[in-house]
CSV table of C-alpha atoms in Angstrom, one decimal:
chain,number,residue,atom,x,y,z
F,32,MET,CA,-5.7,2.9,-26.8
F,33,THR,CA,-5.1,-0.1,-28.9
F,34,ASP,CA,-6.6,1.6,-31.9
F,35,ASN,CA,-4.1,4.3,-31.9
F,36,PRO,CA,-0.8,3.3,-33.5
F,37,PHE,CA,1.0,6.3,-32.4
F,38,ALA,CA,0.0,5.9,-28.8
F,39,LEU,CA,1.1,2.3,-28.7
F,40,GLY,CA,4.5,3.2,-30.5
F,41,LEU,CA,5.2,5.9,-27.9
F,42,VAL,CA,4.3,3.3,-25.2
F,43,ALA,CA,6.8,0.8,-26.7
F,44,ILE,CA,9.6,3.5,-26.9
F,45,VAL,CA,9.1,4.6,-23.3
F,46,ALA,CA,8.9,0.9,-22.1
F,47,LEU,CA,12.1,0.1,-23.9
F,48,TYR,CA,13.9,3.1,-22.4
F,49,LEU,CA,12.8,2.3,-19.0
F,50,ALA,CA,13.8,-1.4,-19.4
F,51,LEU,CA,17.2,-0.6,-20.5
F,52,GLY,CA,17.9,2.8,-18.6
F,53,LEU,CA,16.9,1.6,-15.1
F,54,ARG,CA,18.4,-1.9,-15.2
F,55,ARG,CA,21.4,-0.9,-13.3
F,56,HIS,CA,19.7,1.8,-11.1
F,57,PRO,CA,17.6,0.6,-8.6
F,58,ARG,CA,17.0,3.8,-6.8
F,59,ALA,CA,16.0,5.6,-9.9
F,60,ALA,CA,13.7,2.5,-10.6
F,61,ILE,CA,12.0,3.0,-7.3
F,62,VAL,CA,11.7,6.7,-7.7
F,63,VAL,CA,9.9,6.1,-11.1
F,64,TRP,CA,7.6,3.6,-9.3
F,65,LEU,CA,6.7,5.9,-6.4
F,66,ALA,CA,6.0,8.8,-8.8
F,67,CYS,CA,3.8,6.6,-10.9
F,68,THR,CA,1.9,5.5,-7.7
F,69,ILE,CA,1.1,8.9,-6.5
F,70,LEU,CA,0.9,10.9,-9.8
F,71,VAL,CA,-0.6,8.6,-12.6
F,72,PRO,CA,-4.4,7.8,-12.0
F,73,VAL,CA,-5.0,4.1,-12.1
F,74,TRP,CA,-7.7,4.5,-14.7
F,75,LEU,CA,-5.4,5.6,-17.5
F,76,GLN,CA,-5.1,1.9,-18.6
F,77,VAL,CA,-4.1,0.3,-21.7
F,78,ASP,CA,-6.1,-2.6,-23.2
F,79,VAL,CA,-4.0,-5.5,-24.6
F,80,GLY,CA,-6.7,-8.1,-24.4
F,81,ALA,CA,-6.8,-7.4,-20.7
F,82,SER,CA,-6.8,-4.0,-19.1
F,83,LEU,CA,-3.4,-3.4,-17.7
F,84,GLN,CA,-3.0,-0.5,-15.2
F,85,PRO,CA,0.1,1.8,-15.4
F,86,LEU,CA,2.0,0.2,-12.5
F,87,SER,CA,1.3,-3.2,-14.2
F,88,MET,CA,2.9,-2.0,-17.3
F,89,LEU,CA,5.8,-0.3,-15.4
F,90,ALA,CA,6.4,-3.6,-13.7
F,91,VAL,CA,7.0,-5.2,-17.0
F,92,CYS,CA,9.5,-2.5,-17.8
F,93,LEU,CA,11.3,-3.3,-14.7
F,94,VAL,CA,11.9,-7.0,-15.1
F,95,PRO,CA,15.4,-6.6,-16.4
F,96,SER,CA,16.2,-4.5,-13.3
F,97,ILE,CA,14.3,-7.0,-10.9
F,98,LEU,CA,16.4,-10.0,-12.5
F,99,TYR,CA,19.6,-8.0,-12.4
F,100,HIS,CA,19.3,-7.0,-8.7
F,101,TRP,CA,17.9,-10.1,-7.2
F,102,ARG,CA,20.2,-11.3,-4.5
F,103,GLY,CA,20.0,-13.8,-1.5
F,104,LYS,CA,18.2,-17.1,-1.0
F,105,VAL,CA,14.6,-17.5,-1.3
F,106,ARG,CA,12.9,-16.6,2.0
F,107,ALA,CA,9.7,-17.7,3.9
F,108,GLY,CA,8.0,-14.6,2.8
F,109,ASP,CA,8.8,-15.5,-0.8
F,110,TRP,CA,7.4,-18.9,-0.4
F,111,LEU,CA,4.1,-17.4,1.0
F,112,MET,CA,3.8,-15.2,-2.1
F,113,VAL,CA,4.5,-18.3,-4.4
F,114,GLY,CA,1.7,-20.3,-2.6
F,115,PHE,CA,-0.6,-17.2,-2.7
F,116,ALA,CA,-0.1,-17.1,-6.5
F,117,PHE,CA,-0.3,-20.9,-7.0
F,118,ALA,CA,-3.5,-21.1,-4.8
F,119,ALA,CA,-5.1,-18.3,-6.9
F,120,THR,CA,-4.2,-20.0,-10.1
F,121,VAL,CA,-5.7,-23.2,-8.9
F,122,ALA,CA,-9.0,-21.3,-7.9
F,123,TRP,CA,-9.1,-19.8,-11.5
F,124,LEU,CA,-8.3,-22.9,-13.4
F,125,LEU,CA,-10.1,-25.6,-11.5
F,126,PHE,CA,-12.8,-23.6,-9.8
F,127,ASP,CA,-15.0,-20.7,-10.5
F,128,ALA,CA,-12.7,-17.9,-9.4
F,129,PRO,CA,-13.0,-14.9,-11.7
F,130,GLN,CA,-10.1,-14.2,-14.1
F,131,PHE,CA,-9.8,-10.6,-13.2
F,132,ALA,CA,-9.2,-11.7,-9.7
F,133,TRP,CA,-6.4,-14.1,-10.7
F,134,MET,CA,-5.0,-11.5,-13.0
F,135,ALA,CA,-4.8,-9.0,-10.1
F,136,VAL,CA,-2.8,-11.5,-8.0
F,137,LEU,CA,0.0,-11.6,-11.0
F,138,THR,CA,-0.1,-8.4,-12.7
F,139,GLN,CA,-0.7,-6.0,-9.6
F,140,TRP,CA,0.2,-7.5,-6.3
F,141,GLY,CA,2.8,-10.1,-7.4
F,142,ALA,CA,4.4,-7.4,-9.7
F,143,ALA,CA,4.7,-4.8,-6.9
F,144,TYR,CA,6.0,-7.5,-4.4
F,145,LEU,CA,8.8,-8.3,-6.8
F,146,VAL,CA,9.7,-4.7,-7.2
F,147,GLY,CA,10.0,-4.2,-3.4
F,148,ARG,CA,11.8,-7.4,-2.7
F,149,SER,CA,14.5,-7.2,-5.4
F,150,LEU,CA,14.9,-3.4,-5.8
F,151,GLY,CA,14.5,-2.5,-2.1
F,152,PRO,CA,17.7,-4.3,-0.8
F,153,ALA,CA,19.6,-3.1,-3.9
F,154,ALA,CA,18.7,0.6,-3.3
F,155,GLY,CA,19.5,0.3,0.5
F,156,ALA,CA,17.5,0.2,3.7
F,157,ASP,CA,18.0,3.8,4.8
F,158,TRP,CA,17.4,5.4,1.4
F,159,VAL,CA,14.2,3.4,0.9
F,160,THR,CA,12.9,4.4,4.2
F,161,LYS,CA,13.6,8.2,3.3
F,162,ALA,CA,12.0,7.7,-0.2
F,163,MET,CA,8.9,6.3,1.2
F,164,ALA,CA,8.8,9.1,3.9
F,165,ILE,CA,9.1,11.8,1.3
F,166,ALA,CA,6.5,10.2,-0.9
F,167,GLY,CA,4.1,10.0,2.0
F,168,THR,CA,4.9,13.7,2.8
F,169,VAL,CA,4.1,14.8,-0.7
F,170,VAL,CA,0.8,12.8,-0.7
F,171,GLY,CA,0.0,14.3,2.6
F,172,ALA,CA,0.5,17.9,1.6
F,173,TRP,CA,-1.4,17.3,-1.6
F,174,ALA,CA,-4.4,15.8,0.4
F,175,VAL,CA,-4.3,18.9,2.7
F,176,LEU,CA,-4.2,21.4,-0.2
F,177,GLU,CA,-6.9,19.5,-1.9
F,178,LEU,CA,-9.3,19.8,1.0
F,179,MET,CA,-8.5,23.4,1.7
F,180,PHE,CA,-8.6,24.7,-1.9
F,181,GLY,CA,-11.0,22.1,-3.4
F,182,LEU,CA,-8.4,21.6,-6.0
F,183,HIS,CA,-9.2,18.2,-7.6
F,184,ILE,CA,-7.0,18.1,-10.8
F,185,PHE,CA,-7.5,14.4,-11.3
F,186,GLU,CA,-11.2,14.6,-11.4
F,187,TYR,CA,-10.8,15.8,-15.0
F,188,PHE,CA,-8.9,12.9,-16.2
F,189,ALA,CA,-12.1,11.1,-17.3
F,190,VAL,CA,-11.5,8.2,-19.9
F,191,ALA,CA,-14.0,5.8,-21.5
F,192,MET,CA,-12.2,2.8,-19.7
F,193,ASP,CA,-13.0,4.4,-16.1
F,194,THR,CA,-16.1,2.2,-15.8
F,195,ALA,CA,-15.7,2.2,-12.0
F,196,GLY,CA,-15.9,6.2,-11.9
F,197,TRP,CA,-12.8,6.4,-10.1
F,198,HIS,CA,-12.2,10.0,-11.3
F,199,ASN,CA,-15.4,11.2,-9.4
F,200,ILE,CA,-14.8,12.9,-6.2
F,201,GLN,CA,-16.5,11.6,-3.0
F,202,ILE,CA,-18.5,13.8,-0.7
F,203,ARG,CA,-18.9,13.5,3.1
F,204,GLY,CA,-21.3,16.0,4.6
F,205,ALA,CA,-20.4,19.4,3.1
F,206,TYR,CA,-16.8,18.5,2.3
F,207,ALA,CA,-15.3,17.1,-0.9
F,208,ARG,CA,-12.8,14.3,0.3
F,209,SER,CA,-9.2,14.3,-0.8
F,210,GLU,CA,-8.5,11.6,-3.3
F,211,GLY,CA,-5.4,12.8,-5.3
F,212,ALA,CA,-4.6,10.3,-8.2
F,213,PHE,CA,-5.7,7.4,-6.1
F,214,GLY,CA,-9.3,7.5,-7.2
F,215,HIS,CA,-10.7,7.0,-3.8
F,216,SER,CA,-10.2,8.7,-0.5
F,217,ILE,CA,-9.7,5.5,1.7
F,218,ALA,CA,-7.1,4.4,-0.9
F,219,MET,CA,-5.2,7.7,-0.4
F,220,GLY,CA,-5.6,7.6,3.2
F,221,GLY,CA,-4.3,3.9,3.3
F,222,PHE,CA,-1.2,5.0,1.4
F,223,LEU,CA,-0.6,7.7,3.9
F,224,ALA,CA,-1.0,5.2,6.9
F,225,LEU,CA,1.4,2.9,5.1
F,226,CYS,CA,4.1,5.6,5.0
F,227,VAL,CA,3.9,6.7,8.7
F,228,PRO,CA,6.4,4.1,10.0
F,229,PHE,CA,8.9,5.2,7.4
F,230,VAL,CA,8.6,8.8,8.5
F,231,ILE,CA,9.2,7.9,12.0
F,232,ALA,CA,12.2,5.7,11.2
F,233,SER,CA,13.7,8.1,8.7
F,234,ARG,CA,17.1,9.4,9.6
F,235,VAL,CA,16.5,13.3,9.4
F,236,SER,CA,16.4,15.8,12.1
F,237,ALA,CA,13.8,15.6,14.7
F,238,PHE,CA,12.1,18.8,13.7
F,239,THR,CA,12.0,17.7,10.2
F,240,ARG,CA,10.7,14.1,11.1
F,241,VAL,CA,7.8,15.7,13.4
F,242,ALA,CA,7.0,18.2,10.4
F,243,MET,CA,6.8,15.3,8.1
F,244,LEU,CA,4.6,13.2,10.3
F,245,ALA,CA,2.3,16.1,10.9
F,246,ILE,CA,1.7,16.5,7.3
F,247,VAL,CA,1.1,12.8,6.7
F,248,LEU,CA,-1.4,12.6,9.5
F,249,GLY,CA,-3.1,15.8,8.5
F,250,GLY,CA,-3.2,14.2,5.0
F,251,ALA,CA,-5.0,11.2,6.5
F,252,PHE,CA,-7.5,13.4,8.2
F,253,ALA,CA,-8.3,15.3,4.9
F,254,THR,CA,-9.6,12.0,3.6
F,255,PHE,CA,-12.3,11.6,6.1
F,256,SER,CA,-11.4,7.9,6.2
F,257,ARG,CA,-11.9,6.4,9.5
F,258,GLY,CA,-9.9,3.3,8.8
F,259,ALA,CA,-7.0,5.2,7.4
F,260,ILE,CA,-7.0,7.7,10.2
F,261,ILE,CA,-7.0,4.8,12.8
F,262,GLY,CA,-4.5,2.9,11.0
F,263,ALA,CA,-2.2,6.0,10.8
F,264,VAL,CA,-2.5,6.6,14.5
F,265,ALA,CA,-2.0,2.8,15.2
F,266,ALA,CA,1.1,3.0,12.9
F,267,VAL,CA,2.7,5.7,15.1
F,268,ALA,CA,2.1,3.7,18.3
F,269,ILE,CA,3.5,0.4,16.7
F,270,SER,CA,6.5,2.2,15.3
F,271,LEU,CA,7.6,3.9,18.6
F,272,ILE,CA,6.8,0.8,20.8
F,273,PHE,CA,8.2,-2.2,18.5
F,274,LEU,CA,10.9,-0.3,16.3
F,275,PRO,CA,14.1,-0.6,18.4
F,276,ASN,CA,16.4,1.4,16.4
F,277,VAL,CA,14.2,4.5,15.8
F,278,ASP,CA,16.5,7.3,17.0
F,279,ILE,CA,14.2,8.8,19.7
F,280,ALA,CA,15.0,9.4,23.3
F,281,ARG,CA,13.3,7.0,25.7
F,282,ARG,CA,11.4,9.6,27.5
F,283,THR,CA,10.3,11.2,24.2
F,284,ARG,CA,9.2,7.9,22.9
F,285,ALA,CA,7.2,7.1,26.1
F,286,THR,CA,5.5,10.4,25.7
F,287,LEU,CA,4.7,10.0,22.1
F,288,VAL,CA,3.4,6.5,22.6
F,289,THR,CA,1.1,7.8,25.5
F,290,LEU,CA,-0.2,10.7,23.2
F,291,SER,CA,-0.7,8.0,20.3
F,292,ILE,CA,-2.8,5.8,22.8
F,293,ILE,CA,-4.8,8.9,24.1
F,294,ALA,CA,-5.4,10.0,20.3
F,295,THR,CA,-6.6,6.5,19.4
F,296,VAL,CA,-8.9,6.2,22.5
F,297,ALA,CA,-10.1,9.8,22.8
F,298,VAL,CA,-9.2,12.2,20.1
F,299,VAL,CA,-9.8,10.2,17.0
F,300,PRO,CA,-13.2,8.9,18.1
F,301,LEU,CA,-14.1,12.5,19.1
F,302,ALA,CA,-13.1,13.9,15.6
F,303,LEU,CA,-15.1,11.0,13.9
F,304,ASN,CA,-18.1,11.8,16.0
F,305,VAL,CA,-17.9,15.5,14.8
F,306,LEU,CA,-17.7,14.3,11.4
F,307,ASP,CA,-20.7,12.0,12.0
F,308,SER,CA,-22.7,15.0,13.1
F,309,VAL,CA,-22.2,16.6,9.6
F,310,SER,CA,-22.6,13.4,7.6
F,311,SER,CA,-25.3,10.8,7.9
F,312,ASP,CA,-23.5,8.4,5.9
F,313,PHE,CA,-20.8,7.9,8.5
F,314,THR,CA,-23.5,5.8,10.6
F,315,VAL,CA,-24.7,4.2,7.3
F,316,SER,CA,-21.2,3.1,6.2
F,317,THR,CA,-20.2,1.9,9.7
F,318,SER,CA,-23.2,-0.4,10.0
F,319,TYR,CA,-22.6,-1.6,6.4
F,320,ARG,CA,-19.0,-2.6,7.1
F,321,GLU,CA,-20.1,-4.4,10.5
F,322,ASP,CA,-22.6,-6.4,8.7
F,323,LEU,CA,-20.2,-7.3,6.0
F,324,ALA,CA,-17.7,-8.2,8.4
F,325,VAL,CA,-19.8,-10.8,10.2
F,326,SER,CA,-21.5,-12.2,7.1
F,327,PHE,CA,-18.9,-13.4,4.8
F,328,VAL,CA,-16.9,-16.0,6.6
F,329,PRO,CA,-19.7,-18.7,6.5
F,330,ASP,CA,-20.1,-18.3,2.8
F,331,LEU,CA,-16.3,-18.9,2.0
F,332,HIS,CA,-15.3,-22.0,0.0
F,333,ALA,CA,-11.8,-23.4,0.0
F,334,PHE,CA,-11.3,-22.2,-3.6
F,335,GLY,CA,-13.4,-20.2,-5.9
F,336,LEU,CA,-16.3,-17.9,-5.5
F,337,GLY,CA,-18.0,-17.9,-2.1
F,338,ASP,CA,-22.0,-18.4,-1.8
F,339,GLY,CA,-24.0,-15.3,-2.3
F,340,VAL,CA,-21.6,-13.7,-5.0
F,341,GLN,CA,-23.3,-12.6,-8.2
F,342,PHE,CA,-22.1,-10.5,-11.3
F,343,LEU,CA,-24.7,-8.3,-12.9
F,344,ASN,CA,-23.5,-5.9,-15.9
F,345,ASP,CA,-19.9,-6.4,-15.1
F,346,ARG,CA,-20.4,-5.4,-11.5
F,347,GLN,CA,-19.9,-7.8,-8.4
F,348,PHE,CA,-22.6,-8.1,-5.8
F,349,TYR,CA,-22.6,-10.1,-2.5
F,350,ARG,CA,-26.0,-10.7,-1.1
F,351,GLN,CA,-27.6,-7.4,-0.1
F,352,PHE,CA,-24.0,-5.7,-0.4
F,353,THR,CA,-23.4,-3.6,-3.6
F,354,SER,CA,-19.7,-3.3,-2.7
F,355,ILE,CA,-17.2,-5.1,-0.7
F,356,ASP,CA,-15.3,-2.8,1.4
F,357,ASN,CA,-13.2,-5.3,3.0
F,358,ALA,CA,-9.9,-6.7,1.6
F,359,TYR,CA,-10.3,-10.0,3.5
F,360,ALA,CA,-13.9,-10.5,2.6
F,361,LEU,CA,-13.4,-9.6,-1.1
F,362,MET,CA,-10.2,-11.8,-1.6
F,363,GLY,CA,-12.0,-14.6,0.3
F,364,LEU,CA,-15.2,-14.5,-1.7
F,365,GLN,CA,-13.4,-14.4,-5.0
F,366,LEU,CA,-10.6,-16.7,-4.6
F,367,GLY,CA,-11.2,-18.8,-1.5
F,368,TRP,CA,-10.1,-19.1,2.1
F,369,VAL,CA,-6.9,-21.1,1.0
F,370,PRO,CA,-5.4,-18.4,-1.1
F,371,LEU,CA,-6.4,-15.9,1.8
F,372,ALA,CA,-4.9,-18.1,4.4
F,373,PHE,CA,-1.3,-17.7,2.9
F,374,LEU,CA,-1.8,-13.8,3.3
F,375,LEU,CA,-3.1,-14.2,6.7
F,376,VAL,CA,0.0,-16.3,7.8
F,377,GLY,CA,2.2,-13.3,6.5
F,378,VAL,CA,0.5,-10.9,8.7
F,379,VAL,CA,0.9,-13.1,11.6
F,380,SER,CA,4.6,-13.6,10.8
F,381,VAL,CA,4.9,-9.7,10.7
F,382,GLY,CA,3.4,-9.4,14.1
F,383,ILE,CA,5.7,-12.0,15.6
F,384,ARG,CA,8.8,-10.4,14.2
F,385,LEU,CA,7.6,-7.1,15.6
F,386,LEU,CA,6.9,-8.6,19.0
F,387,ARG,CA,10.6,-10.0,19.0
F,388,ARG,CA,11.7,-6.6,18.2
F,389,ARG,CA,13.3,-7.7,14.8
F,390,GLY,CA,11.2,-5.7,12.6
F,391,GLY,CA,11.5,-2.6,10.5
F,392,PRO,CA,9.3,0.2,9.3
F,393,ALA,CA,8.0,-1.9,6.5
F,394,ASP,CA,6.8,-4.6,9.1
F,395,ALA,CA,5.1,-1.8,11.3
F,396,ALA,CA,3.4,-0.5,8.2
F,397,LEU,CA,2.0,-3.8,7.3
F,398,ALA,CA,0.8,-4.5,11.0
F,399,ALA,CA,-1.0,-1.1,11.0
F,400,GLN,CA,-2.5,-2.0,7.6
F,401,ALA,CA,-4.2,-5.0,9.0
F,402,ILE,CA,-6.7,-2.6,10.4
F,403,VAL,CA,-7.1,-0.4,7.4
F,404,LEU,CA,-7.8,-3.6,5.3
F,405,PHE,CA,-11.1,-4.1,7.2
F,406,THR,CA,-12.5,-1.0,5.7
F,407,VAL,CA,-11.4,-1.0,2.1
F,408,ALA,CA,-10.4,-3.5,-0.5
F,409,LEU,CA,-7.0,-3.5,-2.3
F,410,ILE,CA,-8.1,-1.0,-5.0
F,411,THR,CA,-6.3,1.3,-7.3
F,412,GLN,CA,-2.7,2.1,-6.5
F,413,TYR,CA,-3.2,1.2,-2.9
F,414,GLY,CA,-3.0,-2.4,-3.5
F,415,PHE,CA,0.2,-2.2,-5.2
F,416,ALA,CA,1.7,0.0,-2.3
F,417,VAL,CA,0.7,-2.6,0.3
F,418,PHE,CA,2.6,-5.4,-1.6
F,419,LEU,CA,5.4,-3.1,-2.5
F,420,VAL,CA,6.1,-2.6,1.2
F,421,ALA,CA,5.6,-6.5,1.7
F,422,GLY,CA,8.4,-6.9,-0.7
F,423,PHE,CA,10.4,-4.4,1.3
F,424,ALA,CA,9.7,-6.3,4.6
F,425,VAL,CA,10.9,-9.7,3.1
F,426,GLY,CA,13.8,-8.2,1.1
F,427,PHE,CA,15.2,-6.5,4.2
F,428,GLY,CA,14.6,-9.5,6.5
F,429,ARG,CA,15.8,-8.3,9.9
F,430,THR,CA,15.5,-4.8,11.4
F,431,THR,CA,15.5,-2.5,8.4
F,432,THR,CA,17.2,0.3,10.1
F,433,ALA,CA,19.8,-1.8,11.8
F,434,LYS,CA,21.6,-2.8,8.5
F,435,PRO,CA,24.2,-0.7,6.8
F,436,ASP,CA,23.0,0.8,3.5
F,437,PRO,CA,24.6,-1.3,0.8
F,438,ALA,CA,24.2,1.4,-2.0
F,439,ALA,CA,25.9,4.0,0.1
F,440,PRO,CA,29.4,5.0,-0.9
F,441,LEU,CA,32.2,4.0,1.5
F,442,PRO,CA,34.2,6.6,3.2
F,443,LEU,CA,37.7,7.2,1.8
F,444,ALA,CA,39.1,7.4,5.4
F,445,LEU,CA,37.8,7.0,8.9
F,446,PRO,CA,37.4,9.9,11.0
F,447,ARG,CA,39.8,10.6,13.8
F,448,GLU,CA,37.3,9.9,16.4
F,449,ALA,CA,36.9,6.3,14.8
F,450,VAL,CA,40.3,5.3,15.4
F,451,ARG,CA,41.2,7.0,18.6
F,452,PRO,CA,41.7,4.3,21.6
F,453,ARG,CA,38.8,4.1,24.1
């Protein structure tokens, strides 16, 4: 794309427009970010010496908005991200960590975190919750329709820079798995699981909430991704148990929790067994991931590449594994266990906050993702989405739904019921 002056000029004009036009409008900026996440394929990159993904370029455009809306003191979660970025930099500069892994920390995950951390509180907790719920519903509906009609539009967005073949559609048994613009069915399913707590916590009618949740869960099943399906069901249970301000009657909450547990224990494994019967690659991939999960820890170093990692023809291999479908393993083997430890501390902190019933939907989403990350690396837009939600979690601090919406207009007068003596 660098060889096309017209394309570069157009990109520069759009970037300038976004930088100036979205500076004072955090909600519009988040809408643009979510739209880019779910509609723009990750392989449509720009080569500026290094390949920048669309969301990385958008993050640069949002720097003025991020700086304008940053409020409050630096929190513990911010220091964890600083420590993660610093440790990754040390791994690259002083050890043998690959440059592309270090670049991902800064231009992808760090950028997404700053967007969520700064623009989330500026947009308002309730609004962000509803926006994420709507985004999840749109992606869920797309996943279901894609499976029903075989409508894989983004399969035809093939470009020369798509060396990983993200545009190709995966097949499981006789079914083409839903991927949308995410380039991978697990990435799409992981995003849907990430949105489940926001759907449950959104302030809409009970009927609308149930309908949205059904669409999101249906979309997760349409990906045929076990990790995403289990993560989505786990997100339902975590949200119902640990989010104190979700507007659901106690009896209804108890019923839904029971059904979620039953689904996790019985229904989901049964559905996966049915899929296993029509696809032998289920058993193969399960054994593959189990072997990977128990193999990588002894090979980790404090910083830099782990033992057994090799690069051939720009592809990474680890011992007998041709792909590392585990975010913890991939990050540890590329950067070392010290950078990974910063993120694991963050995961533990999220769990503690939920147990103390001080967490919000962003915390519940991250807790459920801890399961999904055992089955997929932080690939394509999915990695951006995880760190965006991490930024929301730190930005909102205490219980997300308990805070007033700072961006909502104040009423001109109190309703009569509010001033009536009690």
